Tab-separated table of C-alpha atoms in Angstrom:
chain	number	residue	atom	x	y	z
A	1	UNK	CA	-40.047	5.070	99.988
A	2	UNK	CA	-38.396	5.846	96.651
A	3	UNK	CA	-36.450	3.750	94.221
A	4	UNK	CA	-33.766	4.643	91.724
A	5	UNK	CA	-34.691	4.534	88.033
A	6	UNK	CA	-31.321	5.695	86.743
A	7	UNK	CA	-29.570	2.837	84.938
A	8	UNK	CA	-26.130	1.577	85.894
A	9	UNK	CA	-23.273	3.735	84.594
A	10	UNK	CA	-22.739	3.280	80.853
A	11	UNK	CA	-25.706	0.912	80.602
A	12	UNK	CA	-27.541	2.977	78.008
A	13	UNK	CA	-25.364	6.039	77.459
A	14	UNK	CA	-24.211	6.408	73.875
A	15	UNK	CA	-25.442	2.938	72.888
A	16	UNK	CA	-25.165	2.381	69.151
A	17	UNK	CA	-28.751	1.824	68.040
A	18	UNK	CA	-27.639	-0.327	65.113
A	19	UNK	CA	-25.104	-2.460	67.001
A	20	UNK	CA	-26.917	-5.543	68.339
A	21	UNK	CA	-24.032	-6.493	70.626
A	22	UNK	CA	-24.033	-3.067	72.274
A	23	UNK	CA	-27.821	-3.116	72.513
A	24	UNK	CA	-27.824	-6.589	74.068
A	25	UNK	CA	-25.177	-5.612	76.599
A	26	UNK	CA	-27.162	-2.496	77.479
A	27	UNK	CA	-30.314	-4.552	78.024
A	28	UNK	CA	-28.412	-7.027	80.185
A	29	UNK	CA	-26.941	-4.223	82.323
A	30	UNK	CA	-30.422	-2.859	83.060
A	31	UNK	CA	-31.439	-5.991	85.002
A	32	UNK	CA	-30.458	-5.096	88.559
A	33	UNK	CA	-32.185	-6.658	91.603
A	34	UNK	CA	-33.558	-3.890	93.765
A	35	UNK	CA	-33.469	-1.389	90.899
A	36	UNK	CA	-35.914	-2.972	88.466
A	37	UNK	CA	-36.125	-2.290	84.765
A	38	UNK	CA	-39.732	-1.161	84.233
A	39	UNK	CA	-41.209	-2.180	80.882
A	40	UNK	CA	-44.665	-0.925	79.844
A	41	UNK	CA	-45.108	-3.369	76.959
A	42	UNK	CA	-45.693	-2.064	73.433
A	43	UNK	CA	-47.563	-3.629	70.520
A	44	UNK	CA	-46.868	-1.251	67.627
A	45	UNK	CA	-44.436	1.547	66.700
A	46	UNK	CA	-46.623	4.297	68.174
A	47	UNK	CA	-46.991	2.621	71.575
A	48	UNK	CA	-43.242	1.900	71.555
A	49	UNK	CA	-42.408	5.541	70.909
A	50	UNK	CA	-44.822	6.669	73.593
A	51	UNK	CA	-43.339	4.445	76.302
A	52	UNK	CA	-39.829	5.571	75.388
A	53	UNK	CA	-40.949	9.210	75.501
A	54	UNK	CA	-42.347	8.482	78.968
A	55	UNK	CA	-38.893	7.388	80.108
A	56	UNK	CA	-38.631	3.652	79.356
A	57	UNK	CA	-35.002	2.563	79.002
A	58	UNK	CA	-35.945	-0.419	76.842
A	59	UNK	CA	-39.033	-1.679	75.040
A	60	UNK	CA	-40.680	-5.060	75.566
A	61	UNK	CA	-43.318	-6.299	73.161
A	62	UNK	CA	-46.537	-8.033	74.144
A	63	UNK	CA	-47.529	-11.021	72.012
A	64	UNK	CA	-51.160	-10.538	73.033
A	65	UNK	CA	-51.176	-6.896	71.961
A	66	UNK	CA	-49.531	-7.735	68.641
A	67	UNK	CA	-51.985	-10.578	67.980
A	68	UNK	CA	-54.986	-8.341	68.698
A	69	UNK	CA	-53.515	-5.606	66.509
A	70	UNK	CA	-53.397	-8.137	63.662
A	71	UNK	CA	-56.912	-9.452	64.253
A	72	UNK	CA	-56.089	-12.704	66.043
A	73	UNK	CA	-56.481	-14.058	69.595
A	74	UNK	CA	-53.430	-14.542	71.793
A	75	UNK	CA	-51.976	-17.968	72.483
A	76	UNK	CA	-49.674	-18.866	69.581
A	77	UNK	CA	-52.389	-18.231	66.980
A	78	UNK	CA	-50.016	-15.844	65.201
A	79	UNK	CA	-47.440	-17.247	62.793
A	80	UNK	CA	-43.750	-16.492	63.271
A	81	UNK	CA	-43.297	-14.270	60.228
A	82	UNK	CA	-46.164	-11.921	61.048
A	83	UNK	CA	-45.251	-11.790	64.729
A	84	UNK	CA	-41.616	-10.951	64.090
A	85	UNK	CA	-42.451	-8.506	61.301
A	86	UNK	CA	-44.331	-6.564	63.980
A	87	UNK	CA	-41.284	-6.783	66.264
A	88	UNK	CA	-39.090	-5.448	63.438
A	89	UNK	CA	-41.354	-2.428	62.967
A	90	UNK	CA	-41.239	-1.720	66.696
A	91	UNK	CA	-37.460	-2.068	66.850
A	92	UNK	CA	-37.060	0.263	63.870
A	93	UNK	CA	-39.134	2.919	65.628
A	94	UNK	CA	-36.944	3.308	68.741
A	95	UNK	CA	-33.281	3.648	69.649
A	96	UNK	CA	-33.412	1.738	72.942
A	97	UNK	CA	-32.973	-2.051	73.283
A	98	UNK	CA	-36.016	-4.136	72.356
A	99	UNK	CA	-36.927	-7.504	73.839
A	100	UNK	CA	-39.518	-9.624	72.050
A	101	UNK	CA	-42.234	-11.822	73.507
A	102	UNK	CA	-41.985	-14.844	71.226
A	103	UNK	CA	-44.466	-16.995	73.189
A	104	UNK	CA	-43.172	-20.600	73.084
A	105	UNK	CA	-40.739	-19.822	70.271
A	106	UNK	CA	-43.020	-20.170	67.215
A	107	UNK	CA	-41.587	-23.627	66.626
A	108	UNK	CA	-43.157	-27.052	67.086
A	109	UNK	CA	-39.802	-28.798	66.971
A	110	UNK	CA	-36.988	-27.814	69.322
A	111	UNK	CA	-34.321	-27.302	66.601
A	112	UNK	CA	-36.581	-24.781	64.869
A	113	UNK	CA	-36.162	-22.396	67.808
A	114	UNK	CA	-32.797	-21.516	66.238
A	115	UNK	CA	-34.514	-20.094	63.165
A	116	UNK	CA	-36.822	-18.019	65.363
A	117	UNK	CA	-33.884	-16.537	67.238
A	118	UNK	CA	-32.118	-15.717	63.980
A	119	UNK	CA	-35.200	-13.862	62.757
A	120	UNK	CA	-35.508	-12.062	66.109
A	121	UNK	CA	-31.952	-10.790	65.782
A	122	UNK	CA	-32.518	-9.799	62.151
A	123	UNK	CA	-35.604	-7.893	63.310
A	124	UNK	CA	-33.441	-5.795	65.629
A	125	UNK	CA	-34.485	-7.234	68.987
A	126	UNK	CA	-31.815	-8.249	71.506
A	127	UNK	CA	-33.921	-10.091	74.075
A	128	UNK	CA	-36.663	-12.717	74.077
A	129	UNK	CA	-39.260	-14.170	76.397
A	130	UNK	CA	-39.800	-17.900	75.907
A	131	UNK	CA	-42.642	-19.494	77.865
A	132	UNK	CA	-43.030	-23.071	79.067
A	133	UNK	CA	-46.842	-23.116	78.924
A	134	UNK	CA	-48.618	-25.345	76.437
A	135	UNK	CA	-51.675	-23.820	74.821
A	136	UNK	CA	-53.732	-26.986	74.502
A	137	UNK	CA	-56.993	-27.422	76.411
A	138	UNK	CA	-56.438	-29.845	79.332
A	139	UNK	CA	-60.169	-30.526	79.646
A	140	UNK	CA	-60.682	-31.098	75.917
A	141	UNK	CA	-57.546	-32.902	74.778
A	142	UNK	CA	-55.769	-33.804	77.993
A	143	UNK	CA	-52.836	-31.522	77.214
A	144	UNK	CA	-50.576	-30.829	80.197
A	145	UNK	CA	-50.416	-27.175	81.237
A	146	UNK	CA	-46.624	-26.954	80.971
A	147	UNK	CA	-43.931	-28.408	78.762
A	148	UNK	CA	-41.763	-30.973	80.594
A	149	UNK	CA	-38.780	-29.331	82.271
A	150	UNK	CA	-36.220	-31.238	80.209
A	151	UNK	CA	-37.940	-30.377	76.931
A	152	UNK	CA	-38.141	-26.692	77.792
A	153	UNK	CA	-34.518	-26.646	78.919
A	154	UNK	CA	-33.549	-28.110	75.540
A	155	UNK	CA	-35.449	-25.355	73.736
A	156	UNK	CA	-33.697	-22.697	75.795
A	157	UNK	CA	-30.354	-24.338	75.061
A	158	UNK	CA	-31.058	-24.081	71.341
A	159	UNK	CA	-32.043	-20.418	71.673
A	160	UNK	CA	-28.862	-19.664	73.582
A	161	UNK	CA	-26.735	-21.490	71.026
A	162	UNK	CA	-28.341	-19.726	68.066
A	163	UNK	CA	-27.634	-16.304	69.564
A	164	UNK	CA	-24.104	-17.245	70.577
A	165	UNK	CA	-23.429	-18.434	67.052
A	166	UNK	CA	-24.256	-14.930	65.863
A	167	UNK	CA	-22.036	-13.394	68.535
A	168	UNK	CA	-24.938	-11.548	70.188
A	169	UNK	CA	-25.448	-11.866	73.978
A	170	UNK	CA	-29.221	-12.136	73.547
A	171	UNK	CA	-31.038	-11.758	76.887
A	172	UNK	CA	-33.091	-14.933	77.208
A	173	UNK	CA	-35.904	-14.422	79.698
A	174	UNK	CA	-37.339	-17.847	80.556
A	175	UNK	CA	-40.986	-17.655	81.511
A	176	UNK	CA	-42.181	-20.124	84.148
A	177	UNK	CA	-45.968	-20.480	84.039
A	178	UNK	CA	-46.549	-22.466	87.223
A	179	UNK	CA	-48.433	-19.556	88.815
A	180	UNK	CA	-50.037	-18.322	85.601
A	181	UNK	CA	-51.515	-21.770	84.939
A	182	UNK	CA	-52.126	-22.573	88.647
A	183	UNK	CA	-50.130	-25.783	88.316
A	184	UNK	CA	-50.358	-28.299	91.126
A	185	UNK	CA	-50.825	-27.771	94.846
A	186	UNK	CA	-50.359	-24.128	95.899
A	187	UNK	CA	-48.227	-25.370	98.793
A	188	UNK	CA	-45.660	-26.805	96.367
A	189	UNK	CA	-45.904	-24.184	93.618
A	190	UNK	CA	-42.962	-22.139	94.848
A	191	UNK	CA	-40.704	-25.199	94.944
A	192	UNK	CA	-41.874	-26.261	91.465
A	193	UNK	CA	-41.105	-22.795	90.153
A	194	UNK	CA	-37.635	-22.700	91.657
A	195	UNK	CA	-36.895	-26.157	90.238
A	196	UNK	CA	-37.844	-25.036	86.753
A	197	UNK	CA	-35.974	-21.749	87.135
A	198	UNK	CA	-32.763	-23.532	88.089
A	199	UNK	CA	-33.034	-25.887	85.126
A	200	UNK	CA	-33.688	-23.037	82.708
A	201	UNK	CA	-30.790	-20.942	83.976
A	202	UNK	CA	-28.518	-23.977	83.700
A	203	UNK	CA	-29.672	-24.352	80.080
A	204	UNK	CA	-28.546	-20.831	79.222
A	205	UNK	CA	-31.389	-18.514	80.217
A	206	UNK	CA	-30.360	-15.156	81.636
A	207	UNK	CA	-33.446	-14.289	83.650
A	208	UNK	CA	-36.648	-15.825	84.971
A	209	UNK	CA	-40.145	-14.427	84.377
A	210	UNK	CA	-42.903	-15.625	86.732
A	211	UNK	CA	-46.258	-14.116	85.741
A	212	UNK	CA	-49.213	-14.680	88.035
A	213	UNK	CA	-47.424	-14.555	91.380
A	214	UNK	CA	-48.969	-11.866	93.581
A	215	UNK	CA	-48.037	-12.532	97.207
A	216	UNK	CA	-45.116	-10.363	98.418
A	217	UNK	CA	-43.669	-13.173	100.527
A	218	UNK	CA	-43.632	-15.517	97.548
A	219	UNK	CA	-42.122	-12.815	95.341
A	220	UNK	CA	-39.353	-12.299	97.889
A	221	UNK	CA	-38.781	-16.052	98.101
A	222	UNK	CA	-38.501	-16.207	94.315
A	223	UNK	CA	-36.082	-13.277	94.201
A	224	UNK	CA	-33.963	-14.952	96.896
A	225	UNK	CA	-34.178	-18.421	95.375
A	226	UNK	CA	-33.627	-17.648	91.683
A	227	UNK	CA	-29.953	-17.336	90.776
A	228	UNK	CA	-30.620	-14.624	88.206
A	229	UNK	CA	-32.774	-11.541	87.555
A	230	UNK	CA	-36.434	-12.042	88.468
A	231	UNK	CA	-39.170	-10.567	86.262
A	232	UNK	CA	-42.658	-9.996	87.687
A	233	UNK	CA	-45.855	-9.184	85.779
A	234	UNK	CA	-47.399	-6.142	87.469
A	235	UNK	CA	-50.820	-4.558	87.495
A	236	UNK	CA	-53.603	-3.411	89.808
A	237	UNK	CA	-53.534	-5.202	93.146
A	238	UNK	CA	-49.861	-6.127	92.970
A	239	UNK	CA	-47.061	-4.450	94.912
A	240	UNK	CA	-45.898	-1.129	93.496
A	241	UNK	CA	-42.603	-0.815	91.658
A	242	UNK	CA	-40.836	0.536	94.780
A	243	UNK	CA	-42.249	-2.372	96.800
A	244	UNK	CA	-41.124	-4.874	94.165
A	245	UNK	CA	-37.690	-3.252	94.204
A	246	UNK	CA	-37.489	-3.794	97.960
A	247	UNK	CA	-38.397	-7.455	97.397
A	248	UNK	CA	-35.403	-7.891	95.088
A	249	UNK	CA	-37.161	-7.869	91.712
A	250	UNK	CA	-34.991	-6.924	88.718
A	251	UNK	CA	-37.612	-6.442	86.003
A	252	UNK	CA	-41.241	-5.336	86.072
A	253	UNK	CA	-43.453	-5.729	83.015
A	254	UNK	CA	-47.054	-4.723	82.375
A	255	UNK	CA	-47.715	-7.433	79.787
A	256	UNK	CA	-50.879	-6.861	77.791
A	257	UNK	CA	-52.104	-4.308	80.328
A	258	UNK	CA	-51.471	-1.178	78.266
A	259	UNK	CA	-52.994	-2.729	75.148
A	260	UNK	CA	-56.075	-3.807	77.092
A	261	UNK	CA	-56.399	-0.363	78.653
A	262	UNK	CA	-56.169	1.275	75.231
A	263	UNK	CA	-58.821	-1.051	73.813
A	264	UNK	CA	-61.037	-0.439	76.856
A	265	UNK	CA	-60.797	3.291	76.217
A	266	UNK	CA	-61.827	2.842	72.575
A	267	UNK	CA	-64.824	0.788	73.698
A	268	UNK	CA	-65.997	3.297	76.299
A	269	UNK	CA	-65.493	6.346	74.058
A	270	UNK	CA	-67.335	4.664	71.192
A	271	UNK	CA	-70.212	3.649	73.470
A	272	UNK	CA	-70.515	7.203	74.748
A	273	UNK	CA	-70.747	8.653	71.249
A	274	UNK	CA	-73.212	5.976	70.131
A	275	UNK	CA	-75.479	6.112	73.189
A	276	UNK	CA	-75.468	9.548	74.844
A	277	UNK	CA	-74.159	11.366	71.797
A	278	UNK	CA	-71.440	13.049	73.853
A	279	UNK	CA	-67.652	12.935	73.606
A	280	UNK	CA	-66.423	13.609	77.132
A	281	UNK	CA	-64.209	10.531	77.078
A	282	UNK	CA	-62.042	12.307	74.502
A	283	UNK	CA	-61.249	15.147	76.910
A	284	UNK	CA	-57.525	15.163	77.476
A	285	UNK	CA	-56.745	13.193	74.316
A	286	UNK	CA	-53.334	13.812	72.811
A	287	UNK	CA	-53.563	16.729	70.371
A	288	UNK	CA	-53.462	15.772	66.700
A	289	UNK	CA	-50.275	17.724	66.070
A	290	UNK	CA	-48.497	15.942	68.932
A	291	UNK	CA	-49.652	12.526	67.756
A	292	UNK	CA	-48.588	13.324	64.214
A	293	UNK	CA	-45.079	14.171	65.368
A	294	UNK	CA	-44.497	10.777	66.985
A	295	UNK	CA	-42.747	9.908	63.743
A	296	UNK	CA	-40.582	12.197	61.634
A	297	UNK	CA	-41.767	13.015	58.138
A	298	UNK	CA	-39.962	10.946	55.480
C-alpha cells in the first residue's frame, strides 16, 4: 500500500515565507485526513533544515527537544521567552510553515495565553500545540492529571481570539492527554477523549492531537469521531504512516523521538571512543562540508 505525500494544489506552492497569513493558510491546507502531514519534530535550526531537506512540508517544534537543548528537563520547566526565542530561530531558518509546541501555553492565568500567542506570531510560527495535561505530581500534591475541560476550553478560546485579533488564521492543535496520562478506566478513555475534543473544537481549536493512543481500532474511532483533523504521535510499534493514512489520520508527528535518537547516538559514540577506543559509530556521519553548508555564509 502507498500513500500520497504531495500536498493539496496550491497548499505550499509559492508561499510567501514572510507572510504569516499565507503561511498559516498553507499549514491549514496540509491537514487532510487520509493524506497525513508528516512532521519529524525539530529542536534547533539545524534539525529544522535537515527535516525540510528530507522533504518535510512544514516544521513542528518539540518542547522536550528545545528544553534539553537549553539544559532543562521537559514539562514546563522552560520559561516562555527562552522557549519562543528558540522557536524564532527555527522559523528564521526555514521557508516552510512552522508550528510551535507551547506546552500548556506558558501562562498560569488564562488571559495570559493571549500574550503567548502574540509572541508565537512575532516569532514567525503559524501554528501551536496547546496541551491539557497538568504537570503536577498526583501522588505528591494531589494534582489532577488534566485541566478541567471548561478551563482548557477557555484557554483555547483566548488563543483563538488573540490570533484572530492579529488577522492570522493560526492553526490551533489542541492536545488531549487522556491516553498519554492514562486517565480513568481504559474502557471509557475513548469517550472521554471525544468529549474533550468536541469541547476544544467548539472553543476554536482547529485540530486534535492525541498522543499515547496506539491501537488501530481506537485510532480509527478517534478519526471518525473527531470533527476535525486528527494528529497522532508515531514511533516504533505504532502503525506506519500509510496505515495511519488508511485510518483517517491527518497529521503524524514524531514528538521528541528525533531528539532522543540524536542524543542516544551521541551517548553510544562517546562510549565507544571512551571504552574500546574505536570510532565505528561515526561511520556514515554527514561530511563536514555538507554539515557546514546547512546554512549560507553571512
